């Protein structure tokens, strides 16, 4: 495989274009997004999230958290971020969850974005929450539907739970049958360029340009089950933003405090290793706020450094591909050299097979050509002569045996007389014993 310099440049510019719209995960507001790593290091809690419940504390496993258990019902559970969101204007919150339960199970799941965190309170749903300031997205089977997703806004003055028809207070909704799907459901909340949109499994649920959520609010996940319970399990919650902001949360500035512009950090270059070694050349550049780079000279310097990083990374990939191609070629040649010619063994095996086939053909021809009628007649005659001999000699032999081994008549008479004498003697003894026995009178 050969990659030209022109292809390398194309890849580099493509990576640069894609990086301008790349999404960076905000680590302290997310969990479950790192493959091969558990969401909890000790299975007792999720970093940067507070778990709470009513009669039940959410069960946290290595890859999921159960906000409500499969049994019993009427339980509540919650997970609240301990840090607020400091990004405004462009962010995405993605939740991967699954709901399972009996045929007529019930319950609801809420995604909160509120001014005040509720991590220290009993988990609430839309129908039990007090007046809150922010957004709540509700997934439930309201009004007997098969499932729906509804969004509600509150400025802290509306008591939604007291409304006779909360559905009229939602600013957006769509139908979604979320129960017992056997797979994960994915809901995304995205705010960018003055548009707020909610998507479900990649399909748009609702969107509006009249909602702009402020920064400094807290994310939360709450769930409650009915008497016939549904189990709400959360697998991933990821909050991300574009590279217009830093990958990590910036420090919140106090009102009136002037934010100082950080200097453009120079790229930190690691020593170049010899070509063909496992180590590669990398350059590290610290992330900075895009708004902190004011002058064109600083912007050009930052862009120049990042393009150099991409070029070095592409060169490293090219070297790695070359080494892989060389290693694969050498391995193929070694395997081909180790293969022993099999012509002699193959010829010997073919000769043995032909020999066996010839023997089988000879046996088949003998069986088909010979007449076995004469042989069968001989066997029949031998059996008939044996039967005739036995019929002729057997009576004489039996007569001889009976005549020589039989008992005389005198012996039988003696045995009969002896038996009768014994019977008479026994009877007389019985009578004598009976007569000598004492008399019994009533």
XYZ file of C-alpha atoms in Angstrom:
442
model
C 0.000 0.000 0.000
C 1.450 3.373 -1.049
C 0.206 6.782 0.053
C 1.453 9.771 -1.851
C 2.276 13.174 -0.416
C -0.788 14.640 -2.093
C -3.000 12.097 -0.312
C -1.337 12.972 2.971
C -2.124 16.625 2.431
C -5.728 15.810 1.570
C -6.075 13.769 4.762
C -4.505 16.540 6.804
C -6.836 19.241 5.473
C -9.834 16.934 5.881
C -8.881 16.338 9.503
C -8.528 20.087 10.001
C -11.976 20.755 8.535
C -13.571 18.035 10.633
C -11.842 19.237 13.770
C -13.531 22.618 13.450
C -16.888 20.959 14.198
C -15.697 18.198 16.488
C -17.568 17.591 19.716
C -15.574 17.510 22.937
C -16.949 15.706 25.953
C -17.241 17.649 29.207
C -15.859 15.010 31.537
C -17.288 16.238 34.840
C -20.819 16.243 33.407
C -20.671 12.863 31.666
C -20.375 9.133 32.320
C -20.484 5.902 30.322
C -18.778 7.314 27.217
C -15.371 5.646 27.679
C -15.246 2.210 26.087
C -13.800 -0.518 28.260
C -14.021 1.588 31.420
C -16.755 1.201 34.051
C -18.994 4.134 34.873
C -18.102 3.673 38.536
C -14.617 2.851 39.834
C -15.979 1.232 43.013
C -19.612 0.352 42.096
C -20.773 2.665 44.890
C -21.022 5.972 43.074
C -20.453 7.772 39.773
C -17.768 10.494 39.817
C -19.216 14.036 39.790
C -22.788 12.682 40.232
C -24.899 12.410 43.386
C -27.310 9.462 43.730
C -30.456 9.713 45.820
C -33.758 7.889 46.156
C -37.037 7.395 47.993
C -37.092 3.933 49.580
C -34.404 2.870 47.148
C -30.885 4.050 46.300
C -30.033 3.673 42.596
C -28.064 0.484 41.993
C -24.839 1.222 40.125
C -23.171 -1.511 38.085
C -20.110 -1.387 35.880
C -22.007 -0.337 32.744
C -25.375 0.988 33.927
C -27.310 2.519 36.788
C -30.818 1.387 37.789
C -32.843 4.444 38.801
C -35.796 2.193 39.726
C -35.702 -1.570 40.417
C -37.720 -4.221 38.552
C -39.399 -5.039 41.874
C -41.029 -3.747 44.042
C -42.948 -0.765 42.678
C -43.534 2.801 43.857
C -39.793 3.633 44.050
C -37.869 6.750 43.016
C -34.241 7.321 42.092
C -32.116 10.192 40.816
C -28.656 11.149 39.546
C -27.702 14.839 39.696
C -24.552 16.498 38.366
C -22.538 18.131 41.102
C -21.173 20.778 38.710
C -23.146 23.221 36.547
C -22.790 23.700 32.807
C -20.581 26.705 32.090
C -21.055 26.679 28.317
C -23.720 28.654 26.574
C -24.981 28.782 23.057
C -23.635 25.466 21.783
C -23.887 22.173 23.695
C -25.411 18.697 23.417
C -26.701 16.381 26.147
C -27.197 12.728 25.173
C -28.914 10.081 27.295
C -28.894 6.330 26.526
C -31.468 4.436 28.574
C -33.686 1.354 28.555
C -37.079 0.689 30.158
C -38.443 -2.785 30.836
C -41.261 -4.174 32.922
C -44.457 -6.157 33.001
C -47.167 -5.871 30.385
C -48.964 -2.983 32.080
C -46.095 -1.448 33.996
C -45.888 2.268 34.557
C -43.535 5.045 35.555
C -41.727 8.065 34.141
C -38.243 9.354 33.408
C -37.173 13.009 33.569
C -34.154 14.886 32.204
C -33.724 18.118 34.169
C -31.757 21.280 33.448
C -32.502 23.589 36.357
C -30.989 26.555 38.114
C -30.832 24.769 41.461
C -29.574 21.232 41.936
C -31.996 18.812 43.609
C -29.349 16.259 44.618
C -30.162 16.623 48.333
C -33.932 16.331 47.951
C -36.306 13.420 47.431
C -36.391 12.676 43.681
C -39.284 14.461 42.000
C -41.157 13.963 38.793
C -43.120 16.497 36.774
C -46.220 15.671 38.817
C -44.572 16.049 42.266
C -41.964 18.796 41.700
C -42.307 22.207 43.231
C -41.889 25.388 41.268
C -38.541 25.045 39.504
C -36.518 27.304 37.250
C -35.389 25.585 34.072
C -36.294 22.736 31.721
C -37.621 19.237 32.267
C -38.012 16.618 29.543
C -40.524 13.905 30.504
C -40.707 10.391 29.042
C -43.844 8.568 30.152
C -47.212 7.128 29.062
C -49.264 10.198 29.867
C -53.002 9.993 29.254
C -52.896 6.307 28.275
C -50.592 6.783 25.303
C -48.136 4.148 24.262
C -45.343 6.564 25.173
C -44.449 10.204 24.643
C -41.635 12.736 25.073
C -42.700 16.191 26.312
C -40.748 19.315 27.165
C -41.730 21.827 29.886
C -40.252 25.191 30.792
C -40.671 27.025 34.067
C -39.346 30.330 35.374
C -40.060 29.427 38.985
C -43.580 30.857 39.045
C -45.658 28.008 37.545
C -46.877 25.102 39.651
C -47.114 22.415 36.986
C -48.263 19.690 39.366
C -51.343 21.773 40.263
C -52.432 22.101 36.646
C -55.468 19.957 35.730
C -53.971 19.263 32.305
C -50.155 19.453 32.338
C -50.023 18.456 28.686
C -51.212 21.953 27.702
C -48.116 23.473 29.351
C -45.579 21.604 27.211
C -43.822 23.598 24.498
C -42.988 20.502 22.423
C -43.829 16.815 22.325
C -43.807 13.680 20.202
C -44.953 10.080 20.509
C -42.355 7.443 21.363
C -43.027 3.849 22.500
C -40.035 3.345 24.758
C -41.005 0.264 26.839
C -39.529 -3.241 26.337
C -37.715 -2.436 23.096
C -34.823 -4.808 23.893
C -32.316 -2.111 22.924
C -31.097 1.235 24.164
C -33.058 4.403 23.432
C -31.083 7.582 22.754
C -32.448 11.063 23.465
C -30.419 14.173 22.608
C -30.928 17.772 23.701
C -29.039 20.121 21.379
C -28.729 23.878 21.540
C -26.812 25.741 18.836
C -27.211 28.868 16.707
C -30.352 29.938 18.562
C -32.132 26.600 17.937
C -33.097 24.127 20.657
C -33.896 20.610 19.356
C -34.765 17.258 20.892
C -34.099 14.092 18.879
C -35.086 10.501 19.697
C -33.078 7.634 18.159
C -31.714 10.030 15.545
C -35.166 11.344 14.543
C -36.292 14.886 15.322
C -38.909 15.028 18.086
C -39.405 18.788 18.257
C -37.382 21.972 17.787
C -37.880 25.667 18.419
C -36.049 28.965 18.054
C -37.887 30.533 20.993
C -35.998 28.676 23.724
C -32.475 29.585 24.802
C -31.256 27.883 27.953
C -28.751 29.861 30.036
C -25.457 28.608 31.420
C -24.776 27.783 35.053
C -27.668 25.298 35.398
C -27.472 21.703 36.637
C -28.344 18.495 34.787
C -30.296 15.773 36.569
C -31.920 12.406 35.833
C -34.890 11.188 37.875
C -37.239 8.237 37.513
C -40.232 6.919 39.420
C -42.105 3.627 39.078
C -45.805 2.894 39.600
C -47.408 0.121 41.630
C -46.869 -2.107 38.596
C -43.203 -1.137 38.211
C -41.044 -0.309 35.246
C -37.278 -0.581 35.608
C -35.453 2.516 34.309
C -31.767 1.861 33.619
C -29.324 4.528 32.424
C -26.255 3.437 30.443
C -24.707 6.718 29.279
C -25.113 10.446 29.820
C -22.781 12.651 27.805
C -22.628 16.442 27.690
C -20.423 17.808 24.902
C -19.589 21.044 23.135
C -17.670 22.078 20.046
C -14.046 23.184 20.048
C -15.228 26.762 20.276
C -14.896 26.070 24.009
C -12.354 24.176 26.009
C -12.674 20.456 26.599
C -12.756 21.041 30.359
C -15.010 23.328 32.322
C -13.490 26.822 32.688
C -13.401 28.468 36.088
C -16.535 30.441 36.763
C -15.720 34.174 37.005
C -17.317 36.262 39.700
C -19.321 39.315 38.613
C -17.116 42.272 38.024
C -13.943 40.238 37.828
C -12.066 40.815 34.611
C -10.986 37.717 32.804
C -7.341 37.814 31.853
C -6.329 36.622 28.431
C -4.051 33.631 28.720
C -0.962 33.655 26.530
C -0.754 31.363 23.541
C 1.182 28.351 24.826
C 3.994 27.178 22.590
C 3.797 23.620 21.304
C 5.639 21.090 23.446
C 7.560 18.794 21.157
C 8.694 15.355 22.209
C 12.021 14.031 20.903
C 11.812 12.328 17.549
C 12.517 8.627 17.634
C 14.226 6.711 14.840
C 12.015 5.702 11.974
C 10.741 2.170 12.384
C 10.510 2.293 16.174
C 7.247 1.951 18.045
C 7.413 5.539 19.386
C 6.210 8.305 17.108
C 6.558 12.072 16.945
C 3.803 14.040 18.660
C 3.260 17.615 19.579
C 1.084 18.624 22.492
C -0.783 21.895 22.595
C -2.853 22.995 25.545
C -6.490 23.874 24.933
C -7.518 27.477 25.349
C -10.756 29.400 25.030
C -11.345 30.563 21.480
C -12.629 33.877 22.780
C -9.365 34.500 24.601
C -7.401 34.740 21.325
C -8.055 38.330 20.253
C -5.326 39.383 17.833
C -4.916 37.976 14.361
C -1.251 37.244 15.079
C -2.172 35.038 18.024
C -4.898 33.351 16.007
C -2.468 32.663 13.161
C 0.141 31.320 15.601
C -2.400 29.001 17.225
C -3.690 27.776 13.835
C -0.114 27.309 12.572
C 0.829 25.214 15.606
C -2.249 23.029 15.286
C -1.678 22.432 11.557
C 1.885 21.389 12.362
C 0.536 18.936 14.922
C -1.774 17.465 12.280
C 1.120 17.204 9.789
C 3.300 15.386 12.310
C 0.425 13.060 13.194
C -0.163 12.286 9.507
C 3.556 11.592 9.031
C 3.459 9.224 11.984
C 0.446 7.429 10.507
C 2.235 7.181 7.160
C 5.341 5.697 8.827
C 3.162 3.269 10.754
C 1.404 2.132 7.569
C 4.742 1.598 5.855
C 6.000 -0.495 8.762
C 2.814 -2.530 8.751
C 3.138 -3.184 5.026
C 6.786 -4.241 5.444
C 5.960 -6.502 8.394
C 3.099 -8.143 6.514
C 5.306 -8.735 3.456
C 8.048 -10.293 5.578
C 5.559 -12.471 7.418
C 4.069 -13.671 4.131
C 7.489 -14.525 2.725
C 8.420 -16.445 5.871
C 5.225 -18.463 5.731
C 5.762 -19.282 2.060
C 9.324 -20.421 2.763
C 8.183 -22.701 5.581
C 5.744 -24.560 3.352
C 7.273 -27.990 2.442
C 6.604 -29.274 -1.090
C 3.966 -31.972 -0.948
C 4.393 -33.539 -4.418
C 5.969 -36.860 -3.236
C 3.494 -37.360 -0.391
C 0.607 -36.516 -2.666
C 1.730 -39.038 -5.269
C 2.100 -41.779 -2.619
C -1.356 -41.106 -1.295
C -2.804 -41.230 -4.795
C -1.124 -44.589 -5.445
C -2.545 -46.056 -2.223
C -6.005 -44.849 -3.132
C -5.738 -46.390 -6.605
C -4.594 -49.709 -5.068
C -7.573 -49.821 -2.734
C -9.894 -49.035 -5.629
C -8.442 -51.913 -7.687
C -8.933 -54.382 -4.808
C -12.520 -53.258 -4.418
C -13.147 -53.703 -8.132
C -11.669 -57.250 -8.067
C -13.887 -58.245 -5.142
C -16.919 -56.824 -6.886
C -16.149 -58.724 -10.118
C -15.664 -62.019 -8.190
C -18.990 -61.617 -6.439
C -20.800 -60.799 -9.662
C -19.172 -63.547 -11.834
C -19.214 -66.660 -9.582
C -22.266 -68.940 -9.239
C -23.003 -69.964 -5.644
C -25.788 -72.459 -6.513
C -23.527 -75.535 -6.251
C -22.130 -74.367 -2.900
C -25.631 -73.850 -1.512
C -26.636 -77.365 -2.653
C -23.657 -78.845 -0.826
C -24.586 -77.047 2.361
C -28.181 -78.245 2.027
C -27.116 -81.881 1.537
C -24.786 -81.716 4.548
C -27.599 -80.405 6.758
C -29.990 -83.106 5.495
C -27.488 -85.949 6.149
C -26.819 -84.617 9.668
C -30.552 -84.520 10.418
C -31.092 -88.075 9.139
C -28.183 -89.393 11.218
C -29.524 -87.778 14.368
C -33.035 -89.129 13.731
C -31.696 -92.667 13.323
C -29.259 -92.790 16.248
C -31.071 -90.750 18.890
C -33.882 -93.285 19.811
C -31.418 -96.126 20.242
C -29.179 -94.001 22.426
C -32.110 -92.945 24.627
C -33.274 -96.565 24.989
C -29.807 -97.607 26.056
C -29.582 -94.824 28.632
C -33.003 -95.619 30.117
C -32.328 -99.356 30.159
C -29.001 -99.111 31.937
C -29.789 -96.371 34.430
C -33.424 -97.367 35.396
C -34.356 -98.522 38.985
C -35.916 -101.963 39.735
C -39.559 -102.504 40.791
C -38.476 -103.898 44.160
C -36.875 -100.591 45.040
C -40.088 -98.663 44.356
C -42.155 -101.158 46.461
C -39.736 -100.902 49.371
C -39.934 -97.125 49.329
C -43.760 -97.215 49.293
C -43.994 -99.640 52.239
C -41.477 -97.629 54.270
C -43.480 -94.419 53.745
C -46.723 -96.101 54.901
C -45.044 -97.517 58.037
C -43.718 -94.075 58.919
C -47.197 -92.524 58.522
C -48.842 -95.207 60.737
C -46.165 -94.856 63.423
C -46.618 -91.071 63.491
C -50.402 -91.433 63.856
C -50.104 -93.894 66.744
C -47.682 -91.622 68.571
C -50.098 -88.738 68.164
C -53.050 -90.763 69.573
C -51.048 -91.935 72.572
C -49.946 -88.406 73.408
C -53.458 -87.152 73.129
C -54.901 -89.842 75.442
C -52.278 -89.133 78.128
C -52.931 -85.397 78.059
C -54.872 -83.918 81.128
C -58.599 -83.414 80.687
C -60.021 -79.891 80.571
C -63.490 -79.180 81.852
C -65.544 -76.011 81.414
